[in-house]
Amino acid sequence: MFLENTVNHKEQFGWIEVICGSMFSGKTEELIRRLKRAQFAKQKVEIFKPAIDTRYHDEMVVSHDSNEIRSTPVPAAANIAILAQGCDVVGIDEAQFFDDEIVKICNDLANSGIRVIVAGLDMDFKGNPFGPMPALMATAEYVTKVHAVCTRTGNLANYSFRKTDNENLVLLGETEEYEPLSRAAYFNAMWTQSAQDIEVAKDQKEQ
């Protein structure tokens, strides 16, 4: 269970919160909830997202449930350090798409007294740790792992299965490209996909 830190004005350090999980697990929804609460408390809040993420809106961070909050798209993590000065709370969405410098920047911001809230995929479509997320999770004070519902079994889902043949690590998409799966369903789907690829390769060789 996540408990928000109480502010000790004698301690001049902030902290890092990481919200992670598969696609369709509610990561962005939870990020927006925490940021809006901070805004309601009259804290100075800045939100950032990778400039490449234009799925719903160029500037807004938007959840799958259409909840939204205004953000600043940035091309690289270094831009966040410049734009976040003087903030009480900094939110970062889709952190897995940033370069590894995001880890140092988040820690520098926390060390300067800022509350940093980061949301991102913890695993890529191949089931491997995604970009800077493992290091962010390791250095964070709080890590919240949220889950989707498996589309095939109804169990908790923590894998993002890619339904297309695109092998690029970064592929922005929604339900047409991805589905959340449980561990068993994911590995069954990956095995089936591999078997189909072998059959296609075999047919092409015979032709």
PDB file of C-alpha atoms in Angstrom:
ATOM      1  CA  MET A   1       0.000   0.000   0.000  1.00  0.00           C
ATOM      2  CA  PHE A   2       1.338   3.427  -0.943  1.00  0.00           C
ATOM      3  CA  LEU A   3       1.480   6.020   1.826  1.00  0.00           C
ATOM      4  CA  GLU A   4       2.411   9.562   0.875  1.00  0.00           C
ATOM      5  CA  ASN A   5       5.313  10.974   2.815  1.00  0.00           C
ATOM      6  CA  THR A   6       4.634  13.593   5.441  1.00  0.00           C
ATOM      7  CA  VAL A   7       6.646  16.769   4.993  1.00  0.00           C
ATOM      8  CA  ASN A   8       9.403  17.350   7.513  1.00  0.00           C
ATOM      9  CA  HIS A   9      10.524  20.927   7.004  1.00  0.00           C
ATOM     10  CA  LYS A  10      13.774  20.253   8.855  1.00  0.00           C
ATOM     11  CA  GLU A  11      14.807  17.758   6.182  1.00  0.00           C
ATOM     12  CA  GLN A  12      15.725  19.413   2.907  1.00  0.00           C
ATOM     13  CA  PHE A  13      15.402  16.311   0.766  1.00  0.00           C
ATOM     14  CA  GLY A  14      12.559  15.107  -1.403  1.00  0.00           C
ATOM     15  CA  TRP A  15      11.919  11.567  -2.578  1.00  0.00           C
ATOM     16  CA  ILE A  16      11.100   9.421  -5.625  1.00  0.00           C
ATOM     17  CA  GLU A  17       7.906   7.461  -6.214  1.00  0.00           C
ATOM     18  CA  VAL A  18       7.734   4.968  -9.104  1.00  0.00           C
ATOM     19  CA  ILE A  19       4.453   3.661 -10.508  1.00  0.00           C
ATOM     20  CA  CYS A  20       5.087   0.691 -12.800  1.00  0.00           C
ATOM     21  CA  GLY A  21       3.288  -2.170 -14.503  1.00  0.00           C
ATOM     22  CA  SER A  22       2.089  -3.436 -17.859  1.00  0.00           C
ATOM     23  CA  MET A  23       0.056  -1.576 -20.428  1.00  0.00           C
ATOM     24  CA  PHE A  24      -3.577  -0.902 -19.427  1.00  0.00           C
ATOM     25  CA  SER A  25      -2.736  -1.306 -15.728  1.00  0.00           C
ATOM     26  CA  GLY A  26      -3.623   2.248 -14.660  1.00  0.00           C
ATOM     27  CA  LYS A  27      -0.108   3.702 -14.274  1.00  0.00           C
ATOM     28  CA  THR A  28      -0.947   7.057 -15.828  1.00  0.00           C
ATOM     29  CA  GLU A  29      -4.289   7.177 -14.002  1.00  0.00           C
ATOM     30  CA  GLU A  30      -2.470   6.835 -10.673  1.00  0.00           C
ATOM     31  CA  LEU A  31       0.164   9.395 -11.703  1.00  0.00           C
ATOM     32  CA  ILE A  32      -2.536  11.931 -12.594  1.00  0.00           C
ATOM     33  CA  ARG A  33      -4.386  11.254  -9.318  1.00  0.00           C
ATOM     34  CA  ARG A  34      -1.319  12.022  -7.214  1.00  0.00           C
ATOM     35  CA  LEU A  35      -0.422  15.111  -9.239  1.00  0.00           C
ATOM     36  CA  LYS A  36      -3.930  16.568  -9.074  1.00  0.00           C
ATOM     37  CA  ARG A  37      -3.979  16.117  -5.307  1.00  0.00           C
ATOM     38  CA  ALA A  38      -0.721  18.081  -5.113  1.00  0.00           C
ATOM     39  CA  GLN A  39      -2.195  20.814  -7.317  1.00  0.00           C
ATOM     40  CA  PHE A  40      -5.276  20.969  -5.109  1.00  0.00           C
ATOM     41  CA  ALA A  41      -2.936  21.497  -2.140  1.00  0.00           C
ATOM     42  CA  LYS A  42      -1.530  24.590  -3.958  1.00  0.00           C
ATOM     43  CA  GLN A  43       1.852  22.970  -4.520  1.00  0.00           C
ATOM     44  CA  LYS A  44       3.844  23.982  -7.591  1.00  0.00           C
ATOM     45  CA  VAL A  45       3.626  21.010  -9.946  1.00  0.00           C
ATOM     46  CA  GLU A  46       5.307  20.375 -13.306  1.00  0.00           C
ATOM     47  CA  ILE A  47       4.599  17.331 -15.467  1.00  0.00           C
ATOM     48  CA  PHE A  48       6.804  16.020 -18.250  1.00  0.00           C
ATOM     49  CA  LYS A  49       6.467  13.357 -20.909  1.00  0.00           C
ATOM     50  CA  PRO A  50       8.628  12.203 -23.862  1.00  0.00           C
ATOM     51  CA  ALA A  51       8.022  14.298 -26.966  1.00  0.00           C
ATOM     52  CA  ILE A  52       7.571  11.095 -29.012  1.00  0.00           C
ATOM     53  CA  ASP A  53       4.388  10.203 -27.106  1.00  0.00           C
ATOM     54  CA  THR A  54       1.635  11.882 -29.130  1.00  0.00           C
ATOM     55  CA  ARG A  55      -0.957   9.076 -28.963  1.00  0.00           C
ATOM     56  CA  TYR A  56      -3.762  11.104 -27.375  1.00  0.00           C
ATOM     57  CA  HIS A  57      -2.501  14.691 -27.293  1.00  0.00           C
ATOM     58  CA  ASP A  58       0.681  16.614 -28.022  1.00  0.00           C
ATOM     59  CA  GLU A  59       0.808  18.312 -24.603  1.00  0.00           C
ATOM     60  CA  MET A  60      -1.608  16.530 -22.293  1.00  0.00           C
ATOM     61  CA  VAL A  61      -0.790  13.395 -20.321  1.00  0.00           C
ATOM     62  CA  VAL A  62      -3.892  11.285 -20.954  1.00  0.00           C
ATOM     63  CA  SER A  63      -4.821   7.956 -19.380  1.00  0.00           C
ATOM     64  CA  HIS A  64      -6.673   5.164 -21.187  1.00  0.00           C
ATOM     65  CA  ASP A  65      -9.748   6.288 -19.239  1.00  0.00           C
ATOM     66  CA  SER A  66      -9.427   9.772 -20.780  1.00  0.00           C
ATOM     67  CA  ASN A  67      -8.354  11.410 -17.517  1.00  0.00           C
ATOM     68  CA  GLU A  68      -5.819  14.122 -18.347  1.00  0.00           C
ATOM     69  CA  ILE A  69      -3.434  16.739 -17.009  1.00  0.00           C
ATOM     70  CA  ARG A  70      -1.369  19.337 -18.847  1.00  0.00           C
ATOM     71  CA  SER A  71       2.308  18.474 -19.358  1.00  0.00           C
ATOM     72  CA  THR A  72       5.460  19.659 -21.073  1.00  0.00           C
ATOM     73  CA  PRO A  73       6.758  17.325 -23.818  1.00  0.00           C
ATOM     74  CA  VAL A  74      10.561  17.119 -23.770  1.00  0.00           C
ATOM     75  CA  PRO A  75      12.933  15.437 -26.249  1.00  0.00           C
ATOM     76  CA  ALA A  76      15.459  14.312 -23.625  1.00  0.00           C
ATOM     77  CA  ALA A  77      15.802  13.892 -19.877  1.00  0.00           C
ATOM     78  CA  ALA A  78      18.240  16.811 -19.646  1.00  0.00           C
ATOM     79  CA  ASN A  79      15.405  19.240 -20.406  1.00  0.00           C
ATOM     80  CA  ILE A  80      13.588  18.208 -17.230  1.00  0.00           C
ATOM     81  CA  ALA A  81      16.429  19.364 -14.969  1.00  0.00           C
ATOM     82  CA  ILE A  82      16.231  22.858 -16.465  1.00  0.00           C
ATOM     83  CA  LEU A  83      12.429  23.200 -16.444  1.00  0.00           C
ATOM     84  CA  ALA A  84      11.784  21.694 -13.008  1.00  0.00           C
ATOM     85  CA  GLN A  85      13.613  24.292 -10.929  1.00  0.00           C
ATOM     86  CA  GLY A  86      11.517  25.809  -8.165  1.00  0.00           C
ATOM     87  CA  CYS A  87       8.882  23.046  -8.197  1.00  0.00           C
ATOM     88  CA  ASP A  88       7.458  21.217  -5.215  1.00  0.00           C
ATOM     89  CA  VAL A  89       6.379  18.170  -7.231  1.00  0.00           C
ATOM     90  CA  VAL A  90       7.588  16.824 -10.569  1.00  0.00           C
ATOM     91  CA  GLY A  91       5.657  14.184 -12.496  1.00  0.00           C
ATOM     92  CA  ILE A  92       7.164  12.132 -15.342  1.00  0.00           C
ATOM     93  CA  ASP A  93       5.086   9.849 -17.550  1.00  0.00           C
ATOM     94  CA  GLU A  94       6.323   7.052 -19.864  1.00  0.00           C
ATOM     95  CA  ALA A  95       9.753   7.170 -18.212  1.00  0.00           C
ATOM     96  CA  GLN A  96      10.884   4.007 -20.032  1.00  0.00           C
ATOM     97  CA  PHE A  97      11.251   6.060 -23.227  1.00  0.00           C
ATOM     98  CA  PHE A  98      13.798   8.455 -21.715  1.00  0.00           C
ATOM     99  CA  ASP A  99      17.570   8.007 -21.863  1.00  0.00           C
ATOM    100  CA  ASP A 100      19.485   6.686 -18.856  1.00  0.00           C
ATOM    101  CA  GLU A 101      20.228  10.239 -17.668  1.00  0.00           C
ATOM    102  CA  ILE A 102      16.674  10.312 -16.285  1.00  0.00           C
ATOM    103  CA  VAL A 103      17.913   8.298 -13.290  1.00  0.00           C
ATOM    104  CA  LYS A 104      20.479  10.918 -12.258  1.00  0.00           C
ATOM    105  CA  ILE A 105      18.059  13.762 -12.916  1.00  0.00           C
ATOM    106  CA  CYS A 106      15.328  12.230 -10.763  1.00  0.00           C
ATOM    107  CA  ASN A 107      17.788  11.673  -7.920  1.00  0.00           C
ATOM    108  CA  ASP A 108      19.201  15.201  -8.259  1.00  0.00           C
ATOM    109  CA  LEU A 109      15.684  16.643  -8.104  1.00  0.00           C
ATOM    110  CA  ALA A 110      14.851  14.538  -5.029  1.00  0.00           C
ATOM    111  CA  ASN A 111      18.111  15.580  -3.396  1.00  0.00           C
ATOM    112  CA  SER A 112      17.168  19.220  -3.934  1.00  0.00           C
ATOM    113  CA  GLY A 113      13.920  18.787  -2.009  1.00  0.00           C
ATOM    114  CA  ILE A 114      11.469  17.905  -4.793  1.00  0.00           C
ATOM    115  CA  ARG A 115       8.918  15.099  -4.707  1.00  0.00           C
ATOM    116  CA  VAL A 116       9.395  13.156  -7.949  1.00  0.00           C
ATOM    117  CA  ILE A 117       6.619  10.863  -9.233  1.00  0.00           C
ATOM    118  CA  VAL A 118       7.541   8.619 -12.164  1.00  0.00           C
ATOM    119  CA  ALA A 119       5.295   6.304 -14.177  1.00  0.00           C
ATOM    120  CA  GLY A 120       6.421   3.788 -16.777  1.00  0.00           C
ATOM    121  CA  LEU A 121       6.430   0.257 -18.146  1.00  0.00           C
ATOM    122  CA  ASP A 122       8.708  -1.992 -16.103  1.00  0.00           C
ATOM    123  CA  MET A 123       9.007  -4.569 -18.938  1.00  0.00           C
ATOM    124  CA  ASP A 124       9.114  -4.316 -22.726  1.00  0.00           C
ATOM    125  CA  PHE A 125       7.068  -6.526 -25.075  1.00  0.00           C
ATOM    126  CA  LYS A 126       9.725  -9.252 -24.841  1.00  0.00           C
ATOM    127  CA  GLY A 127       9.387  -9.436 -21.066  1.00  0.00           C
ATOM    128  CA  ASN A 128      12.746  -7.739 -20.381  1.00  0.00           C
ATOM    129  CA  PRO A 129      13.360  -4.832 -17.959  1.00  0.00           C
ATOM    130  CA  PHE A 130      12.622  -1.637 -19.881  1.00  0.00           C
ATOM    131  CA  GLY A 131      15.254   1.099 -20.254  1.00  0.00           C
ATOM    132  CA  PRO A 132      15.976   3.153 -17.100  1.00  0.00           C
ATOM    133  CA  MET A 133      13.027   1.757 -15.136  1.00  0.00           C
ATOM    134  CA  PRO A 134      14.996  -0.855 -13.100  1.00  0.00           C
ATOM    135  CA  ALA A 135      17.449   1.790 -11.865  1.00  0.00           C
ATOM    136  CA  LEU A 136      14.619   4.196 -11.053  1.00  0.00           C
ATOM    137  CA  MET A 137      12.828   1.496  -9.081  1.00  0.00           C
ATOM    138  CA  ALA A 138      16.022   0.635  -7.203  1.00  0.00           C
ATOM    139  CA  THR A 139      16.703   4.223  -6.121  1.00  0.00           C
ATOM    140  CA  ALA A 140      13.081   5.172  -5.327  1.00  0.00           C
ATOM    141  CA  GLU A 141      11.693   5.385  -1.804  1.00  0.00           C
ATOM    142  CA  TYR A 142       8.323   4.059  -2.974  1.00  0.00           C
ATOM    143  CA  VAL A 143       7.509   1.605  -5.765  1.00  0.00           C
ATOM    144  CA  THR A 144       3.887   0.852  -6.663  1.00  0.00           C
ATOM    145  CA  LYS A 145       3.308  -2.009  -9.098  1.00  0.00           C
ATOM    146  CA  VAL A 146      -0.144  -1.907 -10.641  1.00  0.00           C
ATOM    147  CA  HIS A 147      -1.752  -4.670 -12.690  1.00  0.00           C
ATOM    148  CA  ALA A 148      -4.102  -4.964 -15.622  1.00  0.00           C
ATOM    149  CA  VAL A 149      -6.591  -7.797 -16.135  1.00  0.00           C
ATOM    150  CA  CYS A 150      -5.463 -10.555 -18.489  1.00  0.00           C
ATOM    151  CA  THR A 151      -7.596 -10.512 -21.640  1.00  0.00           C
ATOM    152  CA  ARG A 152      -7.347 -14.314 -21.972  1.00  0.00           C
ATOM    153  CA  THR A 153      -7.628 -15.657 -18.432  1.00  0.00           C
ATOM    154  CA  GLY A 154      -9.095 -12.859 -16.309  1.00  0.00           C
ATOM    155  CA  ASN A 155      -6.178 -13.147 -13.880  1.00  0.00           C
ATOM    156  CA  LEU A 156      -3.851 -10.306 -12.918  1.00  0.00           C
ATOM    157  CA  ALA A 157      -1.727  -9.251 -15.893  1.00  0.00           C
ATOM    158  CA  ASN A 158       1.800  -7.865 -15.675  1.00  0.00           C
ATOM    159  CA  TYR A 159       3.030  -8.532 -19.245  1.00  0.00           C
ATOM    160  CA  SER A 160       2.428  -6.420 -22.364  1.00  0.00           C
ATOM    161  CA  PHE A 161       2.034  -8.768 -25.330  1.00  0.00           C
ATOM    162  CA  ARG A 162       2.584  -7.227 -28.760  1.00  0.00           C
ATOM    163  CA  LYS A 163       0.118  -8.551 -31.330  1.00  0.00           C
ATOM    164  CA  THR A 164       1.944  -7.199 -34.396  1.00  0.00           C
ATOM    165  CA  ASP A 165       5.110  -8.441 -36.144  1.00  0.00           C
ATOM    166  CA  ASN A 166       6.975  -5.159 -35.523  1.00  0.00           C
ATOM    167  CA  GLU A 167      10.233  -5.902 -33.669  1.00  0.00           C
ATOM    168  CA  ASN A 168      11.146  -2.296 -32.815  1.00  0.00           C
ATOM    169  CA  LEU A 169      11.621  -1.832 -29.072  1.00  0.00           C
ATOM    170  CA  VAL A 170       9.640   1.412 -29.114  1.00  0.00           C
ATOM    171  CA  LEU A 171       6.238   1.081 -30.749  1.00  0.00           C
ATOM    172  CA  LEU A 172       3.497   3.377 -29.522  1.00  0.00           C
ATOM    173  CA  GLY A 173       0.149   1.676 -29.601  1.00  0.00           C
ATOM    174  CA  GLU A 174      -3.129   0.802 -27.944  1.00  0.00           C
ATOM    175  CA  THR A 175      -5.427  -2.246 -27.955  1.00  0.00           C
ATOM    176  CA  GLU A 176      -4.795  -2.882 -31.656  1.00  0.00           C
ATOM    177  CA  GLU A 177      -1.094  -3.468 -30.976  1.00  0.00           C
ATOM    178  CA  TYR A 178      -0.973  -4.712 -27.375  1.00  0.00           C
ATOM    179  CA  GLU A 179      -2.892  -6.763 -24.854  1.00  0.00           C
ATOM    180  CA  PRO A 180      -2.161  -7.319 -21.155  1.00  0.00           C
ATOM    181  CA  LEU A 181      -1.501 -10.942 -20.246  1.00  0.00           C
ATOM    182  CA  SER A 182      -0.794 -12.989 -17.132  1.00  0.00           C
ATOM    183  CA  ARG A 183       2.499 -14.865 -16.897  1.00  0.00           C
ATOM    184  CA  ALA A 184       0.987 -18.149 -18.138  1.00  0.00           C
ATOM    185  CA  ALA A 185      -0.984 -16.528 -20.960  1.00  0.00           C
ATOM    186  CA  TYR A 186       2.025 -14.447 -22.028  1.00  0.00           C
ATOM    187  CA  PHE A 187       4.385 -17.394 -22.313  1.00  0.00           C
ATOM    188  CA  ASN A 188       1.762 -19.464 -24.107  1.00  0.00           C
ATOM    189  CA  ALA A 189       1.250 -16.598 -26.556  1.00  0.00           C
ATOM    190  CA  MET A 190       4.997 -16.189 -27.090  1.00  0.00           C
ATOM    191  CA  TRP A 191       5.400 -19.940 -27.684  1.00  0.00           C
ATOM    192  CA  THR A 192       2.520 -19.933 -30.197  1.00  0.00           C
ATOM    193  CA  GLN A 193       3.964 -16.907 -31.961  1.00  0.00           C
ATOM    194  CA  SER A 194       7.402 -18.550 -32.193  1.00  0.00           C
ATOM    195  CA  ALA A 195       5.891 -21.760 -33.589  1.00  0.00           C
ATOM    196  CA  GLN A 196       4.007 -19.764 -36.222  1.00  0.00           C
ATOM    197  CA  ASP A 197       7.189 -17.913 -37.203  1.00  0.00           C
ATOM    198  CA  ILE A 198       8.991 -21.244 -37.638  1.00  0.00           C
ATOM    199  CA  GLU A 199       6.168 -22.572 -39.855  1.00  0.00           C
ATOM    200  CA  VAL A 200       6.223 -19.421 -42.012  1.00  0.00           C
ATOM    201  CA  ALA A 201       9.998 -19.633 -42.395  1.00  0.00           C
ATOM    202  CA  LYS A 202       9.708 -23.329 -43.299  1.00  0.00           C
ATOM    203  CA  ASP A 203       7.030 -22.646 -45.947  1.00  0.00           C
ATOM    204  CA  GLN A 204       9.081 -19.844 -47.476  1.00  0.00           C
ATOM    205  CA  LYS A 205      12.132 -22.107 -47.664  1.00  0.00           C
ATOM    206  CA  GLU A 206      10.181 -24.857 -49.427  1.00  0.00           C
ATOM    207  CA  GLN A 207       8.750 -22.488 -52.049  1.00  0.00           C
TER     208      GLN A 207
END
